[in-house]
Coordinates of C-alpha atoms in Angstrom, one line a residue:
M1 CA 7.9 -16.5 11.0
A2 CA 4.5 -14.3 11.2
K3 CA 4.2 -14.8 7.3
R4 CA 3.6 -18.8 8.6
E5 CA 1.6 -17.4 11.1
N6 CA -1.0 -15.3 9.0
E7 CA -0.9 -19.3 7.1
K8 CA -1.9 -21.2 10.1
Q9 CA -4.6 -19.0 11.4
E10 CA -6.1 -17.9 7.8
K11 CA -5.9 -22.3 8.6
S12 CA -7.7 -22.3 11.7
D13 CA -10.2 -19.9 10.8
I14 CA -11.5 -22.6 7.4
T15 CA -11.8 -24.6 10.0
L16 CA -14.3 -23.4 11.9
D17 CA -15.7 -21.9 8.8
E18 CA -16.7 -25.7 8.1
V19 CA -17.4 -26.2 11.4
K20 CA -20.7 -23.6 11.6
E21 CA -21.8 -24.8 8.4
S22 CA -22.0 -28.7 9.3
L23 CA -23.7 -27.4 12.3
D24 CA -26.0 -25.2 10.0
N25 CA -26.8 -28.3 7.8
L26 CA -27.4 -30.2 11.3
K27 CA -29.7 -27.8 12.6
N28 CA -31.4 -27.6 9.9
F29 CA -31.7 -31.4 9.2
I30 CA -33.2 -32.0 13.1
I31 CA -36.2 -29.0 12.3
K32 CA -36.9 -31.1 9.9
L33 CA -37.4 -34.3 11.6
E34 CA -38.6 -32.0 14.4
R35 CA -41.2 -31.6 11.2
E36 CA -41.6 -35.3 9.9
R37 CA -42.6 -36.0 14.3
R38 CA -45.5 -33.5 14.1
E39 CA -46.8 -35.1 10.6
A40 CA -46.3 -38.5 12.2
E41 CA -48.7 -37.6 15.5
E42 CA -51.5 -35.7 13.1
R43 CA -51.7 -38.5 11.3
R44 CA -51.4 -40.6 14.2
I45 CA -54.6 -38.2 15.8
A46 CA -56.3 -38.4 12.6
A47 CA -56.1 -42.4 12.1
E48 CA -58.2 -42.7 16.0
S49 CA -60.6 -39.9 15.6
K50 CA -61.4 -42.7 12.3
V51 CA -61.1 -45.6 14.2
N52 CA -63.8 -44.4 17.2
E53 CA -65.9 -42.7 14.2
L54 CA -65.7 -46.0 13.2
R55 CA -66.6 -48.1 15.9
E56 CA -69.9 -45.7 17.0
M57 CA -71.1 -46.1 13.5
Y58 CA -71.0 -50.3 13.9
A59 CA -72.4 -49.8 17.4
R60 CA -75.6 -47.7 16.4
M61 CA -76.2 -50.7 13.7
I62 CA -75.8 -53.6 15.9
E63 CA -78.0 -52.0 18.1
E64 CA -80.3 -51.0 15.5
E65 CA -80.5 -54.4 14.2
K66 CA -81.5 -55.9 17.8
R67 CA -83.8 -53.6 17.8
K68 CA -85.2 -55.4 14.2
M69 CA -84.4 -58.6 15.4
K70 CA -86.5 -57.8 19.0
D71 CA -89.5 -56.5 16.6
R72 CA -89.5 -59.6 14.7
R73 CA -88.9 -62.2 17.5
K74 CA -92.7 -59.6 18.9
L75 CA -94.2 -60.3 15.1
I76 CA -93.6 -64.2 15.1
E77 CA -94.2 -64.3 18.7
N78 CA -98.5 -63.0 18.1
E79 CA -97.9 -64.9 14.9
M80 CA -97.4 -67.9 17.9
K81 CA -100.8 -67.2 19.6
I82 CA -103.1 -66.5 16.4
I83 CA -101.9 -71.2 14.9
E84 CA -102.6 -72.0 18.9
M85 CA -106.3 -70.5 18.9
E86 CA -106.6 -72.1 15.8
W87 CA -105.3 -74.7 15.9
K88 CA -107.8 -74.5 19.3
R89 CA -110.0 -73.3 17.8
L90 CA -109.8 -76.9 15.6
R91 CA -109.3 -78.9 18.5
D92 CA -112.7 -77.5 20.0
A93 CA -114.5 -78.8 16.4
E94 CA -113.5 -82.4 16.5
N95 CA -114.9 -82.7 19.6
L96 CA -117.6 -81.3 18.2
L97 CA -117.6 -83.9 15.8
N98 CA -117.0 -86.5 17.9
D99 CA -119.6 -85.1 19.8
A100 CA -121.9 -85.6 16.2
G101 CA -120.5 -88.6 15.4
R102 CA -121.6 -89.7 19.3
R103 CA -124.8 -88.5 18.2
I104 CA -125.4 -90.5 15.6
E105 CA -124.7 -93.2 17.2
E106 CA -127.7 -92.7 19.8
I107 CA -130.1 -91.7 16.8
E108 CA -128.8 -94.6 14.5
T109 CA -129.9 -96.6 17.9
S110 CA -132.9 -95.0 19.1
P111 CA -136.2 -95.0 17.8
E112 CA -136.5 -90.8 17.4
T113 CA -136.7 -90.4 14.0
D114 CA -137.8 -86.6 14.1
S115 CA -134.8 -85.9 15.3
I116 CA -132.9 -87.0 13.0
R117 CA -133.3 -84.9 9.7
T118 CA -131.8 -82.2 12.9
I119 CA -129.0 -84.2 13.9
A120 CA -128.1 -84.0 9.7
D121 CA -128.3 -80.5 9.3
E122 CA -126.1 -80.3 12.7
I123 CA -123.5 -83.3 11.0
R124 CA -123.3 -81.0 7.7
R125 CA -122.9 -77.5 9.2
S126 CA -120.3 -79.2 11.4
E127 CA -118.1 -80.5 9.0
R128 CA -118.3 -76.8 7.4
E129 CA -117.3 -75.5 9.9
I130 CA -114.6 -77.9 9.7
E131 CA -113.9 -77.7 6.7
N132 CA -113.2 -73.7 7.2
A133 CA -111.0 -73.7 10.2
E134 CA -109.1 -76.5 8.4
R135 CA -108.9 -74.3 4.8
Y136 CA -108.0 -71.0 7.2
A137 CA -105.7 -72.9 8.8
R138 CA -103.8 -73.8 5.7
E139 CA -103.6 -70.1 4.3
R140 CA -102.2 -69.1 8.0
E141 CA -99.8 -72.3 7.6
K142 CA -98.6 -70.3 4.3
V143 CA -98.9 -67.0 5.4
L144 CA -96.6 -68.2 8.6
E145 CA -94.0 -70.3 5.8
K146 CA -93.1 -67.0 3.9
Y147 CA -92.5 -64.9 7.2
R148 CA -90.9 -67.7 8.7
G149 CA -88.2 -67.8 4.1
E150 CA -87.6 -63.3 5.0
I151 CA -87.0 -64.5 8.5
E152 CA -84.4 -67.1 7.8
R153 CA -83.1 -64.4 4.6
E154 CA -82.6 -61.9 7.4
W155 CA -80.7 -63.8 10.1
K156 CA -77.9 -64.5 7.0
E157 CA -77.9 -61.2 6.5
I158 CA -77.3 -60.5 9.6
R159 CA -74.9 -63.2 10.6
K160 CA -72.6 -62.1 7.8
M161 CA -72.8 -58.3 8.9
W162 CA -71.6 -59.7 11.5
E163 CA -69.3 -62.0 10.4
R164 CA -68.0 -58.3 8.1
I165 CA -68.3 -56.1 11.9
E166 CA -65.5 -59.4 13.0
K167 CA -63.7 -58.8 10.2
E168 CA -63.5 -55.0 10.0
K169 CA -63.1 -55.3 13.1
I170 CA -59.6 -57.0 13.8
A171 CA -58.5 -55.1 10.8
I172 CA -59.3 -52.1 13.7
K173 CA -57.2 -53.6 15.8
E174 CA -54.5 -54.7 13.5
K175 CA -54.3 -50.7 11.9
K176 CA -54.5 -49.6 15.6
K177 CA -51.3 -52.2 17.0
L178 CA -49.3 -50.5 13.8
L179 CA -50.9 -47.0 15.1
D180 CA -48.6 -48.0 18.4
E181 CA -45.9 -49.0 17.0
E182 CA -45.9 -45.9 14.4
Y183 CA -46.1 -43.6 17.9
K184 CA -43.9 -45.4 19.8
N185 CA -41.0 -45.2 16.8
I186 CA -42.2 -41.8 17.0
V187 CA -41.4 -40.8 20.7
D188 CA -38.3 -43.2 20.8
I189 CA -37.5 -41.1 17.5
K190 CA -38.2 -37.9 19.1
F191 CA -36.2 -38.7 22.3
Q192 CA -33.2 -39.9 19.8
T193 CA -33.4 -36.4 18.5
I194 CA -33.7 -34.5 22.1
E195 CA -30.2 -36.6 22.2
D196 CA -29.0 -35.6 19.7
R197 CA -29.6 -32.0 20.0
N198 CA -28.2 -32.1 23.9
K199 CA -24.6 -33.3 22.1
L200 CA -25.0 -31.0 19.3
K201 CA -25.2 -28.2 21.8
R202 CA -22.6 -29.5 23.7
H203 CA -20.3 -30.2 20.9
I204 CA -21.5 -26.1 19.7
D205 CA -20.1 -25.7 22.9
E206 CA -17.0 -27.4 23.4
I207 CA -16.2 -26.0 19.8
E208 CA -16.8 -22.5 20.5
R209 CA -14.7 -22.7 23.2
I210 CA -12.3 -23.4 21.9
K211 CA -12.3 -21.0 18.8
E212 CA -12.3 -18.8 21.7
G213 CA -9.5 -19.4 23.3
T214 CA -7.0 -20.4 19.9
L215 CA -8.4 -17.3 18.2
R216 CA -7.7 -14.9 21.9
E217 CA -4.6 -15.9 22.6
L218 CA -2.7 -17.3 19.6
P219 CA -2.8 -13.2 18.2
R220 CA -1.2 -11.5 21.6
R221 CA 1.6 -14.4 21.4
I222 CA 1.9 -14.2 18.2
S223 CA 2.1 -10.0 19.0
E224 CA 4.5 -9.8 20.9
L225 CA 6.9 -12.8 20.3
D226 CA 6.7 -10.2 16.5
D227 CA 7.3 -7.3 18.9
I228 CA 10.5 -9.5 21.6
L229 CA 11.5 -10.1 17.7
E230 CA 11.1 -6.8 16.5
N231 CA 13.3 -4.9 19.4
W232 CA 16.0 -8.3 19.1
R233 CA 16.3 -7.2 15.2
K234 CA 16.6 -2.9 16.6
E235 CA 19.0 -3.5 19.1
L236 CA 21.4 -6.6 16.7
R237 CA 21.5 -3.8 14.1
I238 CA 22.5 -1.4 16.8
L239 CA 24.9 -2.6 18.6
E240 CA 26.7 -3.5 14.6
E241 CA 27.5 -0.6 13.8
E242 CA 28.2 0.0 17.4
R243 CA 30.8 -2.7 16.9
K244 CA 31.6 -0.9 13.3
R245 CA 32.2 2.3 15.2
L246 CA 34.5 1.1 18.0
Q247 CA 36.8 -1.6 15.3
D248 CA 37.1 1.6 13.5
E249 CA 38.5 4.0 16.5
I250 CA 40.0 1.2 17.8
R251 CA 42.5 1.0 14.4
D252 CA 42.1 4.6 14.7
A253 CA 43.3 4.8 18.2
L254 CA 45.9 1.3 17.8
E255 CA 48.1 3.7 14.8
K256 CA 47.8 6.2 16.8
G257 CA 48.5 5.1 20.5
P258 CA 48.7 7.7 22.7
E259 CA 47.5 6.5 26.0
E260 CA 44.0 8.5 27.7
E261 CA 43.4 7.3 23.9
K262 CA 43.4 3.5 24.9
R263 CA 42.3 4.0 28.3
E264 CA 38.9 5.1 26.5
M265 CA 39.1 2.7 24.1
K266 CA 39.3 0.4 26.6
E267 CA 36.2 1.8 28.7
R268 CA 33.8 1.5 25.4
L269 CA 35.1 -2.6 24.9
D270 CA 33.8 -2.7 28.8
V271 CA 30.4 -0.3 27.7
L272 CA 30.3 -3.4 25.0
G273 CA 30.8 -6.3 26.7
R274 CA 27.8 -5.3 28.9
K275 CA 25.8 -4.6 25.9
L276 CA 26.1 -8.0 24.5
V277 CA 26.0 -9.7 28.6
E278 CA 22.1 -7.8 27.8
V279 CA 22.6 -8.9 24.6
K280 CA 23.2 -12.9 25.2
E281 CA 20.2 -11.8 28.2
M282 CA 17.7 -11.5 25.3
E283 CA 18.9 -14.1 23.5
G284 CA 17.9 -16.3 26.1
L285 CA 14.7 -14.9 26.2
M286 CA 13.9 -15.3 22.3
E287 CA 14.2 -18.5 22.9
S288 CA 12.6 -18.7 25.7
D289 CA 9.7 -16.8 23.4
L290 CA 10.2 -19.2 21.2
E291 CA 9.4 -22.4 22.5
L292 CA 6.5 -20.5 23.9
A293 CA 5.5 -19.6 21.2
K294 CA 6.1 -22.6 19.5
K295 CA 3.7 -24.9 22.9
Y296 CA 1.2 -23.0 21.9
E297 CA 1.3 -23.3 18.4
E298 CA 1.2 -27.0 19.1
M299 CA -1.6 -27.2 21.5
A300 CA -3.2 -24.5 19.3
K301 CA -2.6 -27.5 16.6
R302 CA -4.1 -30.3 19.1
E303 CA -7.9 -28.7 19.6
L304 CA -7.6 -28.3 16.1
S305 CA -7.9 -31.5 15.5
K306 CA -9.8 -32.1 18.1
V307 CA -12.6 -30.1 16.4
E308 CA -11.9 -31.6 13.3
L309 CA -11.9 -35.2 14.8
D310 CA -15.8 -33.4 16.5
L311 CA -15.9 -33.0 13.3
M312 CA -16.2 -36.2 11.4
K313 CA -18.0 -37.7 14.5
L314 CA -20.8 -35.3 13.5
K315 CA -20.5 -35.7 9.8
A316 CA -20.9 -39.7 10.8
E317 CA -23.4 -39.0 13.0
H318 CA -25.1 -37.4 10.4
E319 CA -25.0 -39.7 7.6
R320 CA -26.7 -42.8 9.9
R321 CA -29.3 -40.5 11.0
K322 CA -29.3 -39.8 7.2
K323 CA -30.1 -43.7 6.2
I324 CA -32.4 -44.1 8.7
D325 CA -34.8 -41.6 8.5
G326 CA -34.5 -42.8 5.2
E327 CA -32.7 -38.9 4.5
E328 CA -30.5 -41.0 1.6
K329 CA -33.6 -39.9 -1.3
V330 CA -32.5 -36.8 -0.9
I331 CA -30.1 -35.5 -3.6
D332 CA -28.4 -32.4 -3.8
I333 CA -29.9 -31.7 -8.2
E334 CA -27.3 -30.5 -10.3
P335 CA -27.7 -27.8 -13.1
K336 CA -26.3 -31.0 -15.6
R337 CA -28.9 -29.9 -17.9
L338 CA -27.3 -26.2 -18.5
E339 CA -23.8 -27.7 -17.4
T340 CA -23.7 -29.8 -20.1
K341 CA -24.8 -26.9 -22.9
K342 CA -22.6 -24.5 -21.4
E343 CA -19.8 -27.2 -21.5
S344 CA -19.8 -26.6 -25.2
K345 CA -18.9 -22.5 -24.6
S346 CA -17.3 -22.4 -21.8
E347 CA -14.4 -25.4 -21.5
K348 CA -12.2 -23.3 -24.1
K349 CA -12.3 -21.0 -21.7
D350 CA -12.0 -22.4 -18.6
K351 CA -9.6 -25.0 -19.4
T352 CA -7.5 -21.2 -20.1
H353 CA -8.3 -20.3 -16.9
E354 CA -6.7 -23.3 -15.4
E355 CA -3.9 -23.2 -17.8
K356 CA -3.2 -19.7 -15.7
I357 CA -3.5 -20.9 -12.6
H358 CA -1.5 -23.4 -13.0
E359 CA 1.4 -20.9 -14.8
K360 CA 0.9 -19.2 -10.9
G361 CA 1.1 -22.7 -8.8
E362 CA -0.5 -25.0 -8.0
G363 CA -1.7 -24.2 -4.0
G364 CA -0.4 -21.0 -4.9
H365 CA -3.6 -18.4 -4.5
G366 CA -5.1 -18.6 -0.3
R367 CA -2.2 -19.0 1.5
G368 CA -0.5 -16.6 1.6
G369 CA -0.6 -15.5 -1.8
D370 CA 0.7 -11.4 -2.8
K371 CA -2.6 -9.7 -3.1
N372 CA -2.5 -9.7 -6.5
D373 CA -2.6 -12.7 -7.0
V374 CA -5.6 -13.3 -4.9
K375 CA -7.1 -11.1 -7.0
D376 CA -6.5 -12.5 -10.0
V377 CA -8.2 -16.4 -8.9
I378 CA -10.6 -13.9 -7.7
N379 CA -11.2 -12.5 -11.6
H380 CA -11.3 -16.1 -12.5
L381 CA -13.3 -16.8 -10.6
I382 CA -16.3 -14.2 -10.9
D383 CA -15.3 -15.1 -14.7
L384 CA -16.1 -18.9 -14.1
I385 CA -19.6 -17.8 -12.2
D386 CA -20.3 -14.9 -15.1
E387 CA -19.5 -18.3 -18.1
R388 CA -21.9 -20.7 -16.5
G389 CA -24.0 -19.1 -14.7
E390 CA -24.6 -21.8 -11.4
V391 CA -21.6 -23.7 -10.0
K392 CA -21.2 -25.1 -7.1
A393 CA -18.4 -24.2 -4.6
K394 CA -16.1 -27.7 -4.4
D395 CA -16.4 -27.6 -7.7
A396 CA -14.9 -24.0 -8.1
A397 CA -11.9 -24.3 -5.7
K398 CA -11.5 -28.1 -7.9
I399 CA -11.1 -26.1 -10.8
L400 CA -9.2 -22.7 -9.7
H401 CA -6.9 -25.2 -7.6
V402 CA -8.3 -23.6 -4.0
D403 CA -9.1 -24.2 -0.8
A404 CA -13.3 -24.5 -0.7
S405 CA -13.2 -22.4 2.4
L406 CA -11.5 -19.6 1.4
I407 CA -14.2 -19.4 -2.0
S408 CA -16.3 -20.0 0.4
R409 CA -15.8 -16.6 1.9
W410 CA -14.8 -14.7 -1.3
C411 CA -18.0 -15.1 -2.4
E412 CA -19.5 -14.2 0.4
I413 CA -18.2 -11.1 0.3
L414 CA -19.4 -10.8 -3.0
E415 CA -23.2 -11.7 -2.6
K416 CA -22.6 -8.8 0.5
K417 CA -21.6 -6.6 -3.0
G418 CA -24.1 -8.4 -4.8
I419 CA -21.5 -9.5 -7.2
V420 CA -23.3 -13.8 -6.7
E421 CA -25.5 -15.4 -5.0
I422 CA -24.9 -18.2 -2.6
E423 CA -27.5 -20.9 -2.4
H424 CA -26.6 -23.4 0.7
P425 CA -29.7 -27.1 0.1
L426 CA -29.0 -29.4 3.0
I427 CA -26.5 -31.4 1.5
G428 CA -23.4 -30.8 -0.8
S429 CA -21.7 -27.4 -1.4
P430 CA -23.3 -24.2 -1.4
V431 CA -24.1 -23.5 -5.1
L432 CA -22.6 -19.9 -6.3
R433 CA -25.2 -18.3 -8.8
R434 CA -24.5 -15.0 -11.1
G435 CA -25.4 -11.4 -8.7
K436 CA -27.7 -8.6 -10.2
N437 CA -24.3 -6.5 -9.7
M438 CA -22.1 -9.2 -12.5
D439 CA -23.1 -6.6 -15.4
K440 CA -22.0 -3.6 -13.5
I441 CA -18.1 -4.7 -12.5
S442 CA -15.1 -4.9 -14.6
R443 CA -13.3 -6.6 -12.4
V444 CA -12.1 -7.2 -8.5
N445 CA -9.1 -4.9 -9.0
K446 CA -11.0 -2.2 -10.0
N447 CA -14.6 -2.2 -8.1
V448 CA -15.0 -4.2 -6.3
H449 CA -12.4 -4.9 -3.4
V450 CA -11.5 -8.3 -0.8
N451 CA -9.2 -9.0 2.2
S452 CA -7.9 -11.7 1.6

């Protein structure tokens, strides 16, 4: 019975080790989520600063173009004033020409001939002035056409630049919208992470409470039951010896037959009867203690099943979060090349390990077997790690036909002695490698002592 209780205690320890390993992996996963959130926040801040820089740059460009347009407008207004002045001069010249025509008509009608030469000179002078004014007007018109063409080209460039600015504004708005959505997603992930962290904390506290209660209550009850059983066995041995002795004395007394000895035997029989009554009472107490122990055992099984159920839920939640965050791309990299190179060398030796384990019986190790069997399994584990260089804990458990939690526990003890090195990936089984003291040992039964 004590052996069965030890096996149950060891199974509960195995389950709790698995819970701890899963919780450590979940904590690492939460830390990674927090780091990704901070990186996304930094990207958002950088994008916002870039958007602000673009806004300031385009605002400066627009203000510069507005200033240039104002300057060009002033130049055009000045040119228009000059043209108006030239047109005014042309109108004045036309008026002079009209006056000259009127004078010619007056001269032609006038009998005065002396002033005809003077009037003709004035007419020629007026014609020259008109020609000069027309030539100057044509030149100014050419200059204005040139300026007008340049202004039209610059206006087209300004319109193109404005359209490009509008397009970039639209693109910036789209980027800002995407950044806002990404920030909203980051905030949602942050709140979800906080909620998941609180749930995990509650699960961890509940599991720790159950573990402490189970570990604190079961050993005490089991030790009490063992003490009661041991006392009961001692009493039974004493009563059995007393019964045999009394039977011999009764047989001798019946052969001798004196009354005094018969009375003595009767008194001894009465004493024996009282002791038998006490034994029956002890048997009743023993049965009640056994029922109580069974009740505690069922209670412990129920609590452990709850712990396993919570662990399964945590694993399912972890898988769901992994798919959401793209963690399915993270793969557990196995040393395939090393295994393929060394498989041809170690295949036969691995088969001999498996045959040895099968000879001892499947499931015999890690379940309360004798110490020699445990040492043999640890020797095979060290040989396997030494030959392959590195191996996963679950693969070693399959090869050696033992529980993976026992492999992890033994390797933790071997790691303290420098014989084995353990690497814990974010997802997957731990990887076992050769330690620095691997070559210094002979085997477990000589230099290494592991508490099975």
